[in-house]
mmCIF file of N, CA, C and O in Angstrom:
data_model
loop_
_atom_site.group_PDB
_atom_site.id
_atom_site.type_symbol
_atom_site.label_atom_id
_atom_site.label_comp_id
_atom_site.label_asym_id
_atom_site.label_seq_id
_atom_site.Cartn_x
_atom_site.Cartn_y
_atom_site.Cartn_z
ATOM 1 N N MET G 1 102.007 75.386 94.781
ATOM 2 C CA MET G 1 102.729 76.058 95.725
ATOM 3 C C MET G 1 102.855 74.788 96.742
ATOM 4 O O MET G 1 101.819 74.247 97.060
ATOM 5 N N GLN G 2 104.051 74.893 97.353
ATOM 6 C CA GLN G 2 104.165 74.084 98.639
ATOM 7 C C GLN G 2 104.512 74.782 99.681
ATOM 8 O O GLN G 2 105.323 75.776 99.626
ATOM 9 N N LEU G 3 103.962 74.220 100.930
ATOM 10 C CA LEU G 3 104.565 74.937 102.351
ATOM 11 C C LEU G 3 105.910 74.406 102.409
ATOM 12 O O LEU G 3 105.996 73.404 102.874
ATOM 13 N N LEU G 4 106.862 75.556 102.764
ATOM 14 C CA LEU G 4 108.278 75.118 102.917
ATOM 15 C C LEU G 4 108.505 75.177 104.572
ATOM 16 O O LEU G 4 109.113 74.360 105.034
ATOM 17 N N ARG G 5 107.939 76.240 105.038
ATOM 18 C CA ARG G 5 107.982 76.397 106.551
ATOM 19 C C ARG G 5 106.610 76.992 107.098
ATOM 20 O O ARG G 5 106.226 77.957 106.501
ATOM 21 N N GLN G 6 106.235 76.517 108.185
ATOM 22 C CA GLN G 6 104.998 76.859 108.673
ATOM 23 C C GLN G 6 105.187 77.393 110.148
ATOM 24 O O GLN G 6 105.824 76.885 110.925
ATOM 25 N N ALA G 7 104.692 78.586 110.640
ATOM 26 C CA ALA G 7 104.605 79.216 111.775
ATOM 27 C C ALA G 7 106.033 79.336 112.434
ATOM 28 O O ALA G 7 106.363 79.052 113.414
ATOM 29 N N HIS G 8 107.138 79.669 111.511
ATOM 30 C CA HIS G 8 108.516 79.718 112.065
ATOM 31 C C HIS G 8 108.287 81.179 112.778
ATOM 32 O O HIS G 8 108.103 82.278 112.390
ATOM 33 N N GLN G 9 108.770 81.164 114.010
ATOM 34 C CA GLN G 9 108.887 82.157 115.024
ATOM 35 C C GLN G 9 110.207 82.867 114.831
ATOM 36 O O GLN G 9 111.164 82.167 114.587
ATOM 37 N N PHE G 10 110.282 84.203 114.699
ATOM 38 C CA PHE G 10 111.542 84.922 114.476
ATOM 39 C C PHE G 10 111.662 86.214 115.093
ATOM 40 O O PHE G 10 110.305 86.809 115.638
ATOM 41 N N GLU G 11 112.705 86.854 115.627
ATOM 42 C CA GLU G 11 112.890 88.062 115.971
ATOM 43 C C GLU G 11 113.387 89.131 115.206
ATOM 44 O O GLU G 11 114.172 88.692 114.571
ATOM 45 N N TYR G 12 112.809 90.273 115.489
ATOM 46 C CA TYR G 12 113.233 91.432 114.620
ATOM 47 C C TYR G 12 113.396 92.836 115.357
ATOM 48 O O TYR G 12 112.704 92.813 116.321
ATOM 49 N N ARG G 13 113.939 93.655 114.826
ATOM 50 C CA ARG G 13 114.071 94.799 115.632
ATOM 51 C C ARG G 13 113.299 96.128 115.016
ATOM 52 O O ARG G 13 113.477 96.087 113.705
ATOM 53 N N ASP G 14 112.398 96.598 115.576
ATOM 54 C CA ASP G 14 111.403 97.435 114.927
ATOM 55 C C ASP G 14 112.134 98.893 114.610
ATOM 56 O O ASP G 14 113.244 99.058 115.118
ATOM 57 N N HIS G 15 111.449 99.644 114.059
ATOM 58 C CA HIS G 15 112.036 101.160 113.746
ATOM 59 C C HIS G 15 112.341 102.006 115.019
ATOM 60 O O HIS G 15 113.060 102.906 114.872
ATOM 61 N N ARG G 16 111.868 101.520 116.184
ATOM 62 C CA ARG G 16 112.103 102.232 117.392
ATOM 63 C C ARG G 16 113.182 101.548 117.984
ATOM 64 O O ARG G 16 113.476 102.115 119.098
ATOM 65 N N GLY G 17 113.780 100.523 117.509
ATOM 66 C CA GLY G 17 114.879 99.835 118.234
ATOM 67 C C GLY G 17 114.493 98.768 119.300
ATOM 68 O O GLY G 17 115.218 98.086 120.108
ATOM 69 N N VAL G 18 113.200 98.533 119.237
ATOM 70 C CA VAL G 18 112.726 97.460 120.121
ATOM 71 C C VAL G 18 112.573 96.023 119.648
ATOM 72 O O VAL G 18 112.075 96.063 118.385
ATOM 73 N N ASP G 19 112.935 95.068 120.299
ATOM 74 C CA ASP G 19 112.938 93.593 119.794
ATOM 75 C C ASP G 19 111.433 93.037 119.757
ATOM 76 O O ASP G 19 111.023 93.145 120.942
ATOM 77 N N ARG G 20 110.925 92.610 118.724
ATOM 78 C CA ARG G 20 109.785 92.002 118.527
ATOM 79 C C ARG G 20 109.751 90.718 118.134
ATOM 80 O O ARG G 20 110.805 90.298 117.438
ATOM 81 N N LEU G 21 108.472 89.977 118.078
ATOM 82 C CA LEU G 21 108.538 88.562 117.698
ATOM 83 C C LEU G 21 107.543 88.674 116.684
ATOM 84 O O LEU G 21 106.722 89.378 116.674
ATOM 85 N N GLY G 22 107.786 87.616 115.620
ATOM 86 C CA GLY G 22 106.749 87.562 114.572
ATOM 87 C C GLY G 22 106.857 86.081 114.385
ATOM 88 O O GLY G 22 107.424 85.307 114.544
ATOM 89 N N VAL G 23 105.829 85.968 113.131
ATOM 90 C CA VAL G 23 105.717 84.411 112.590
ATOM 91 C C VAL G 23 105.500 84.612 111.195
ATOM 92 O O VAL G 23 104.902 85.578 110.714
ATOM 93 N N VAL G 24 106.309 83.653 110.539
ATOM 94 C CA VAL G 24 106.191 83.504 108.985
ATOM 95 C C VAL G 24 105.944 82.127 108.592
ATOM 96 O O VAL G 24 106.356 81.234 109.214
ATOM 97 N N ASP G 25 105.085 82.108 107.506
ATOM 98 C CA ASP G 25 104.875 80.967 106.709
ATOM 99 C C ASP G 25 105.575 81.168 105.240
ATOM 100 O O ASP G 25 105.447 82.139 104.802
ATOM 101 N N VAL G 26 106.356 80.314 104.739
ATOM 102 C CA VAL G 26 106.998 80.370 103.671
ATOM 103 C C VAL G 26 106.273 79.322 102.549
ATOM 104 O O VAL G 26 106.513 78.213 102.826
ATOM 105 N N TRP G 27 105.951 79.731 101.460
ATOM 106 C CA TRP G 27 105.505 79.006 100.322
ATOM 107 C C TRP G 27 106.300 79.318 99.105
ATOM 108 O O TRP G 27 106.684 80.109 98.877
ATOM 109 N N THR G 28 106.613 78.029 98.303
ATOM 110 C CA THR G 28 107.487 78.043 97.144
ATOM 111 C C THR G 28 106.632 77.295 96.117
ATOM 112 O O THR G 28 105.937 76.404 96.316
ATOM 113 N N SER G 29 106.773 77.843 94.771
ATOM 114 C CA SER G 29 106.497 77.093 93.538
ATOM 115 C C SER G 29 107.410 75.747 93.610
ATOM 116 O O SER G 29 108.382 75.811 94.323
ATOM 117 N N PHE G 30 106.894 74.874 92.773
ATOM 118 C CA PHE G 30 107.603 73.634 92.814
ATOM 119 C C PHE G 30 108.900 73.894 92.240
ATOM 120 O O PHE G 30 109.734 73.032 92.515
ATOM 121 N N GLY G 31 109.149 74.526 91.264
ATOM 122 C CA GLY G 31 110.612 74.871 90.904
ATOM 123 C C GLY G 31 111.364 75.832 91.487
ATOM 124 O O GLY G 31 112.621 75.879 91.517
ATOM 125 N N GLY G 32 110.838 76.388 92.602
ATOM 126 C CA GLY G 32 111.490 77.203 93.550
ATOM 127 C C GLY G 32 111.864 78.814 93.034
ATOM 128 O O GLY G 32 112.512 79.643 93.609
ATOM 129 N N ASP G 33 111.241 78.852 91.842
ATOM 130 C CA ASP G 33 111.465 80.416 91.105
ATOM 131 C C ASP G 33 110.423 81.492 91.708
ATOM 132 O O ASP G 33 110.615 82.450 91.349
ATOM 133 N N GLU G 34 109.246 80.971 92.494
ATOM 134 C CA GLU G 34 108.461 81.993 93.208
ATOM 135 C C GLU G 34 108.490 81.602 94.425
ATOM 136 O O GLU G 34 108.323 80.457 94.971
ATOM 137 N N ALA G 35 108.143 82.529 95.362
ATOM 138 C CA ALA G 35 107.795 82.371 96.828
ATOM 139 C C ALA G 35 106.968 83.409 97.259
ATOM 140 O O ALA G 35 106.962 84.639 96.700
ATOM 141 N N VAL G 36 106.252 83.163 98.398
ATOM 142 C CA VAL G 36 105.275 83.969 99.079
ATOM 143 C C VAL G 36 105.375 83.786 100.579
ATOM 144 O O VAL G 36 105.609 82.788 101.122
ATOM 145 N N LEU G 37 105.620 84.961 101.117
ATOM 146 C CA LEU G 37 105.946 84.785 102.497
ATOM 147 C C LEU G 37 104.529 85.383 103.006
ATOM 148 O O LEU G 37 104.021 86.462 102.593
ATOM 149 N N VAL G 38 104.065 84.790 104.121
ATOM 150 C CA VAL G 38 102.909 85.284 105.046
ATOM 151 C C VAL G 38 103.369 85.700 106.295
ATOM 152 O O VAL G 38 103.780 84.665 107.310
ATOM 153 N N LEU G 39 103.468 86.787 106.570
ATOM 154 C CA LEU G 39 103.933 87.568 108.063
ATOM 155 C C LEU G 39 102.837 87.764 108.936
ATOM 156 O O LEU G 39 101.652 88.196 108.479
ATOM 157 N N ARG G 40 102.804 86.997 110.170
ATOM 158 C CA ARG G 40 101.714 87.225 111.183
ATOM 159 C C ARG G 40 102.336 87.536 112.536
ATOM 160 O O ARG G 40 103.477 87.477 112.644
ATOM 161 N N ASP G 41 101.434 88.045 113.098
ATOM 162 C CA ASP G 41 101.597 88.326 114.831
ATOM 163 C C ASP G 41 102.723 89.506 114.808
ATOM 164 O O ASP G 41 103.338 89.440 115.845
ATOM 165 N N LEU G 42 102.810 90.420 114.013
ATOM 166 C CA LEU G 42 103.716 91.561 114.039
ATOM 167 C C LEU G 42 103.013 92.594 114.808
ATOM 168 O O LEU G 42 101.758 92.652 115.018
ATOM 169 N N ALA G 43 103.729 93.503 115.314
ATOM 170 C CA ALA G 43 103.300 94.565 116.341
ATOM 171 C C ALA G 43 102.473 95.304 115.391
ATOM 172 O O ALA G 43 102.551 95.421 114.307
ATOM 173 N N GLN G 44 101.166 95.802 115.981
ATOM 174 C CA GLN G 44 100.150 96.618 115.144
ATOM 175 C C GLN G 44 100.362 98.011 114.797
ATOM 176 O O GLN G 44 99.975 98.602 113.797
ATOM 177 N N GLU G 45 101.154 98.602 115.817
ATOM 178 C CA GLU G 45 101.438 99.889 115.638
ATOM 179 C C GLU G 45 102.375 100.355 114.594
ATOM 180 O O GLU G 45 103.547 99.595 114.449
ATOM 181 N N GLY G 46 101.948 101.033 113.369
ATOM 182 C CA GLY G 46 102.884 101.400 112.259
ATOM 183 C C GLY G 46 103.200 100.238 111.703
ATOM 184 O O GLY G 46 104.132 99.431 111.227
ATOM 185 N N ALA G 47 102.009 99.104 111.323
ATOM 186 C CA ALA G 47 102.167 97.964 110.693
ATOM 187 C C ALA G 47 102.926 97.842 109.299
ATOM 188 O O ALA G 47 103.772 96.870 109.211
ATOM 189 N N PRO G 48 102.888 98.767 108.501
ATOM 190 C CA PRO G 48 103.550 98.616 107.274
ATOM 191 C C PRO G 48 105.108 98.943 107.440
ATOM 192 O O PRO G 48 105.782 97.902 107.212
ATOM 193 N N GLU G 49 105.575 99.597 108.359
ATOM 194 C CA GLU G 49 106.921 99.731 108.756
ATOM 195 C C GLU G 49 107.250 98.295 109.509
ATOM 196 O O GLU G 49 108.561 98.032 109.338
ATOM 197 N N GLN G 50 106.543 98.051 110.470
ATOM 198 C CA GLN G 50 106.943 96.622 111.206
ATOM 199 C C GLN G 50 107.093 95.509 110.186
ATOM 200 O O GLN G 50 108.196 94.914 110.302
ATOM 201 N N ALA G 51 106.168 95.586 109.076
ATOM 202 C CA ALA G 51 106.578 94.464 108.241
ATOM 203 C C ALA G 51 107.728 94.738 107.447
ATOM 204 O O ALA G 51 108.462 93.595 107.113
ATOM 205 N N ARG G 52 108.138 95.826 107.046
ATOM 206 C CA ARG G 52 109.272 96.116 106.252
ATOM 207 C C ARG G 52 110.637 95.697 107.120
ATOM 208 O O ARG G 52 111.390 95.065 106.672
ATOM 209 N N ARG G 53 110.512 96.160 108.287
ATOM 210 C CA ARG G 53 111.617 95.686 109.323
ATOM 211 C C ARG G 53 111.806 94.216 109.374
ATOM 212 O O ARG G 53 112.849 93.620 109.372
ATOM 213 N N ALA G 54 110.604 93.580 109.560
ATOM 214 C CA ALA G 54 110.527 92.151 109.609
ATOM 215 C C ALA G 54 111.263 91.348 108.360
ATOM 216 O O ALA G 54 111.973 90.406 108.682
ATOM 217 N N LEU G 55 110.861 91.878 107.293
ATOM 218 C CA LEU G 55 111.162 91.219 105.990
ATOM 219 C C LEU G 55 112.570 91.717 105.879
ATOM 220 O O LEU G 55 113.531 90.566 105.432
ATOM 221 N N HIS G 56 113.215 92.729 106.393
ATOM 222 C CA HIS G 56 114.762 93.159 106.147
ATOM 223 C C HIS G 56 115.525 91.914 107.104
ATOM 224 O O HIS G 56 116.463 91.433 106.616
ATOM 225 N N THR G 57 114.869 91.761 108.332
ATOM 226 C CA THR G 57 115.637 90.789 109.131
ATOM 227 C C THR G 57 115.607 89.543 108.615
ATOM 228 O O THR G 57 116.642 88.742 108.363
ATOM 229 N N LEU G 58 114.454 88.952 108.020
ATOM 230 C CA LEU G 58 114.520 87.739 107.449
ATOM 231 C C LEU G 58 115.302 87.593 106.032
ATOM 232 O O LEU G 58 115.967 86.478 105.783
ATOM 233 N N THR G 59 115.207 88.467 105.200
ATOM 234 C CA THR G 59 116.162 88.716 104.142
ATOM 235 C C THR G 59 117.680 88.630 104.391
ATOM 236 O O THR G 59 118.408 87.855 103.570
ATOM 237 N N HIS G 60 117.957 89.103 105.386
ATOM 238 C CA HIS G 60 119.466 88.946 105.824
ATOM 239 C C HIS G 60 120.097 87.841 106.934
ATOM 240 O O HIS G 60 120.848 87.763 107.254
ATOM 241 N N THR G 61 118.804 87.120 107.395
ATOM 242 C CA THR G 61 119.306 85.872 108.167
ATOM 243 C C THR G 61 119.023 84.735 107.545
ATOM 244 O O THR G 61 119.958 83.947 107.074
ATOM 245 N N TRP G 62 117.843 84.072 107.336
ATOM 246 C CA TRP G 62 117.805 82.863 106.987
ATOM 247 C C TRP G 62 116.990 82.569 105.558
ATOM 248 O O TRP G 62 116.857 81.522 105.131
ATOM 249 N N LEU G 63 116.284 83.435 105.084
ATOM 250 C CA LEU G 63 115.559 83.440 103.635
ATOM 251 C C LEU G 63 116.896 83.048 102.804
ATOM 252 O O LEU G 63 116.443 82.318 101.836
ATOM 253 N N PRO G 64 118.123 83.684 102.679
ATOM 254 C CA PRO G 64 118.895 82.870 101.669
ATOM 255 C C PRO G 64 119.098 81.709 101.677
ATOM 256 O O PRO G 64 119.722 81.053 100.579
ATOM 257 N N TYR G 65 118.966 80.932 102.707
ATOM 258 C CA TYR G 65 119.233 79.465 102.711
ATOM 259 C C TYR G 65 117.918 78.744 102.351
ATOM 260 O O TYR G 65 118.151 77.684 102.068
ATOM 261 N N LEU G 66 116.940 79.609 102.420
ATOM 262 C CA LEU G 66 115.874 78.835 101.908
ATOM 263 C C LEU G 66 115.300 78.935 100.490
ATOM 264 O O LEU G 66 114.722 78.066 99.811
ATOM 265 N N LEU G 67 115.550 80.102 99.865
ATOM 266 C CA LEU G 67 115.113 80.498 98.521
ATOM 267 C C LEU G 67 116.274 80.603 97.638
ATOM 268 O O LEU G 67 117.438 81.090 97.876
ATOM 269 N N ARG G 68 116.054 80.385 96.298
ATOM 270 C CA ARG G 68 116.849 80.608 95.139
ATOM 271 C C ARG G 68 117.110 82.060 95.220
ATOM 272 O O ARG G 68 116.195 82.954 95.515
ATOM 273 N N PRO G 69 118.457 82.523 94.774
ATOM 274 C CA PRO G 69 118.684 83.873 94.585
ATOM 275 C C PRO G 69 117.786 84.625 93.681
ATOM 276 O O PRO G 69 117.627 85.898 93.716
ATOM 277 N N ASP G 70 117.312 83.832 92.538
ATOM 278 C CA ASP G 70 116.553 84.518 91.552
ATOM 279 C C ASP G 70 115.092 84.294 91.813
ATOM 280 O O ASP G 70 114.229 84.792 90.878
ATOM 281 N N ALA G 71 114.686 84.066 92.742
ATOM 282 C CA ALA G 71 113.167 83.721 93.260
ATOM 283 C C ALA G 71 112.436 85.073 93.394
ATOM 284 O O ALA G 71 113.009 86.051 93.687
ATOM 285 N N SER G 72 111.258 85.145 92.556
ATOM 286 C CA SER G 72 110.330 86.271 92.794
ATOM 287 C C SER G 72 109.502 86.095 93.906
ATOM 288 O O SER G 72 109.201 85.071 94.466
ATOM 289 N N LEU G 73 109.764 87.424 94.677
ATOM 290 C CA LEU G 73 108.898 87.147 96.215
ATOM 291 C C LEU G 73 107.790 88.083 96.387
ATOM 292 O O LEU G 73 107.828 89.173 95.850
ATOM 293 N N ALA G 74 106.738 87.565 97.022
ATOM 294 C CA ALA G 74 105.576 88.307 97.301
ATOM 295 C C ALA G 74 105.532 88.097 98.721
ATOM 296 O O ALA G 74 105.621 87.217 99.351
ATOM 297 N N VAL G 75 105.002 89.439 99.619
ATOM 298 C CA VAL G 75 104.840 89.370 100.947
ATOM 299 C C VAL G 75 103.524 89.673 101.343
ATOM 300 O O VAL G 75 103.057 90.736 100.917
ATOM 301 N N LEU G 76 102.903 88.836 102.060
ATOM 302 C CA LEU G 76 101.491 89.213 102.490
ATOM 303 C C LEU G 76 101.749 89.402 104.030
ATOM 304 O O LEU G 76 102.056 88.300 104.568
ATOM 305 N N VAL G 77 101.008 90.499 104.275
ATOM 306 C CA VAL G 77 101.014 90.575 106.196
ATOM 307 C C VAL G 77 99.662 90.493 106.488
ATOM 308 O O VAL G 77 98.754 91.139 105.948
ATOM 309 N N LEU G 78 99.293 89.401 107.248
ATOM 310 C CA LEU G 78 98.021 89.333 107.962
ATOM 311 C C LEU G 78 98.159 90.019 109.420
ATOM 312 O O LEU G 78 99.009 90.083 110.299
ATOM 313 N N ARG G 79 96.908 90.927 109.612
ATOM 314 C CA ARG G 79 96.812 91.383 110.855
ATOM 315 C C ARG G 79 95.563 91.233 111.314
ATOM 316 O O ARG G 79 94.593 91.251 110.721
ATOM 317 N N PRO G 80 95.258 90.843 112.688
ATOM 318 C CA PRO G 80 93.967 90.658 113.232
ATOM 319 C C PRO G 80 93.176 91.891 113.297
ATOM 320 O O PRO G 80 93.828 93.218 113.486
ATOM 321 N N ARG G 81 91.779 91.969 113.243
ATOM 322 C CA ARG G 81 91.074 93.078 113.576
ATOM 323 C C ARG G 81 91.150 93.539 114.789
ATOM 324 O O ARG G 81 91.362 92.781 115.729
ATOM 325 N N GLU G 82 90.855 94.572 115.253
ATOM 326 C CA GLU G 82 90.546 95.365 116.469
ATOM 327 C C GLU G 82 89.787 94.595 117.321
ATOM 328 O O GLU G 82 89.924 94.119 118.566
ATOM 329 N N ASP G 83 88.403 94.091 116.939
ATOM 330 C CA ASP G 83 87.547 93.156 117.548
ATOM 331 C C ASP G 83 87.900 91.661 117.230
ATOM 332 O O ASP G 83 88.033 91.459 116.094
ATOM 333 N N GLY G 84 88.130 90.933 118.152
ATOM 334 C CA GLY G 84 88.662 89.561 118.100
ATOM 335 C C GLY G 84 87.822 88.546 117.155
ATOM 336 O O GLY G 84 88.427 87.597 116.744
ATOM 337 N N ASP G 85 86.582 88.905 117.093
ATOM 338 C CA ASP G 85 85.784 87.812 116.307
ATOM 339 C C ASP G 85 85.720 88.177 114.880
ATOM 340 O O ASP G 85 85.055 87.434 114.109
ATOM 341 N N ALA G 86 86.452 89.165 114.408
ATOM 342 C CA ALA G 86 86.224 89.499 112.963
ATOM 343 C C ALA G 86 87.234 88.749 112.166
ATOM 344 O O ALA G 86 88.165 88.242 112.900
ATOM 345 N N LYS G 87 87.198 88.700 110.825
ATOM 346 C CA LYS G 87 88.122 88.226 109.972
ATOM 347 C C LYS G 87 89.343 89.048 109.951
ATOM 348 O O LYS G 87 89.322 90.145 110.255
ATOM 349 N N ALA G 88 90.703 88.243 109.925
ATOM 350 C CA ALA G 88 91.982 88.966 109.706
ATOM 351 C C ALA G 88 91.924 89.770 108.515
ATOM 352 O O ALA G 88 91.277 89.271 107.552
ATOM 353 N N ARG G 89 92.678 90.747 108.220
ATOM 354 C CA ARG G 89 92.794 91.532 107.237
ATOM 355 C C ARG G 89 94.323 91.466 106.780
ATOM 356 O O ARG G 89 95.188 91.251 107.610
ATOM 357 N N GLY G 90 94.434 91.787 105.691
ATOM 358 C CA GLY G 90 95.965 91.661 105.036
ATOM 359 C C GLY G 90 96.387 92.767 104.160
ATOM 360 O O GLY G 90 95.473 93.257 103.698
ATOM 361 N N PHE G 91 97.497 92.955 103.772
ATOM 362 C CA PHE G 91 97.988 93.836 102.858
ATOM 363 C C PHE G 91 99.270 93.245 102.145
ATOM 364 O O PHE G 91 99.903 92.483 102.868
ATOM 365 N N VAL G 92 99.626 93.521 101.197
ATOM 366 C CA VAL G 92 100.935 93.357 100.403
ATOM 367 C C VAL G 92 101.893 94.385 100.562
ATOM 368 O O VAL G 92 101.595 95.544 100.190
ATOM 369 N N LEU G 93 103.128 93.895 100.796
ATOM 370 C CA LEU G 93 104.132 95.099 100.918
ATOM 371 C C LEU G 93 104.542 95.511 99.562
ATOM 372 O O LEU G 93 104.701 94.889 98.560
ATOM 373 N N PRO G 94 104.689 96.908 99.338
ATOM 374 C CA PRO G 94 105.052 97.300 97.885
ATOM 375 C C PRO G 94 106.193 96.786 97.587
ATOM 376 O O PRO G 94 106.949 96.634 98.474
ATOM 377 N N LEU G 95 106.406 96.528 96.283
ATOM 378 C CA LEU G 95 107.586 96.278 95.764
ATOM 379 C C LEU G 95 108.132 94.586 95.903
ATOM 380 O O LEU G 95 109.105 94.379 95.511
ATOM 381 N N SER G 96 107.066 94.072 96.542
ATOM 382 C CA SER G 96 107.445 92.751 96.772
ATOM 383 C C SER G 96 106.661 91.739 95.693
ATOM 384 O O SER G 96 106.976 90.637 95.488
ATOM 385 N N ALA G 97 105.491 92.400 95.294
ATOM 386 C CA ALA G 97 104.713 91.501 94.274
ATOM 387 C C ALA G 97 105.092 91.983 93.012
ATOM 388 O O ALA G 97 105.637 92.710 92.572
#
């Protein structure tokens, strides 16, 4: 895997219509047929829905310019723990893996 974009900041609209900021890292296989998105710094309330909306925005804005149309996509969402000194936790969006 190779890092295609690192810490790319983007704006998305959440399920309540509020504009939010997020950060994404894009990894691709050397052939470009597989890709992994790592979403970070999304709003914490309703994290799975925030991640779906962020992915929807990326899918319709700049991901088509970075990835092959037939690329297999996995999405990992990292979210910090409530206490700042603990390890970050993550989850994989359903239907992306």
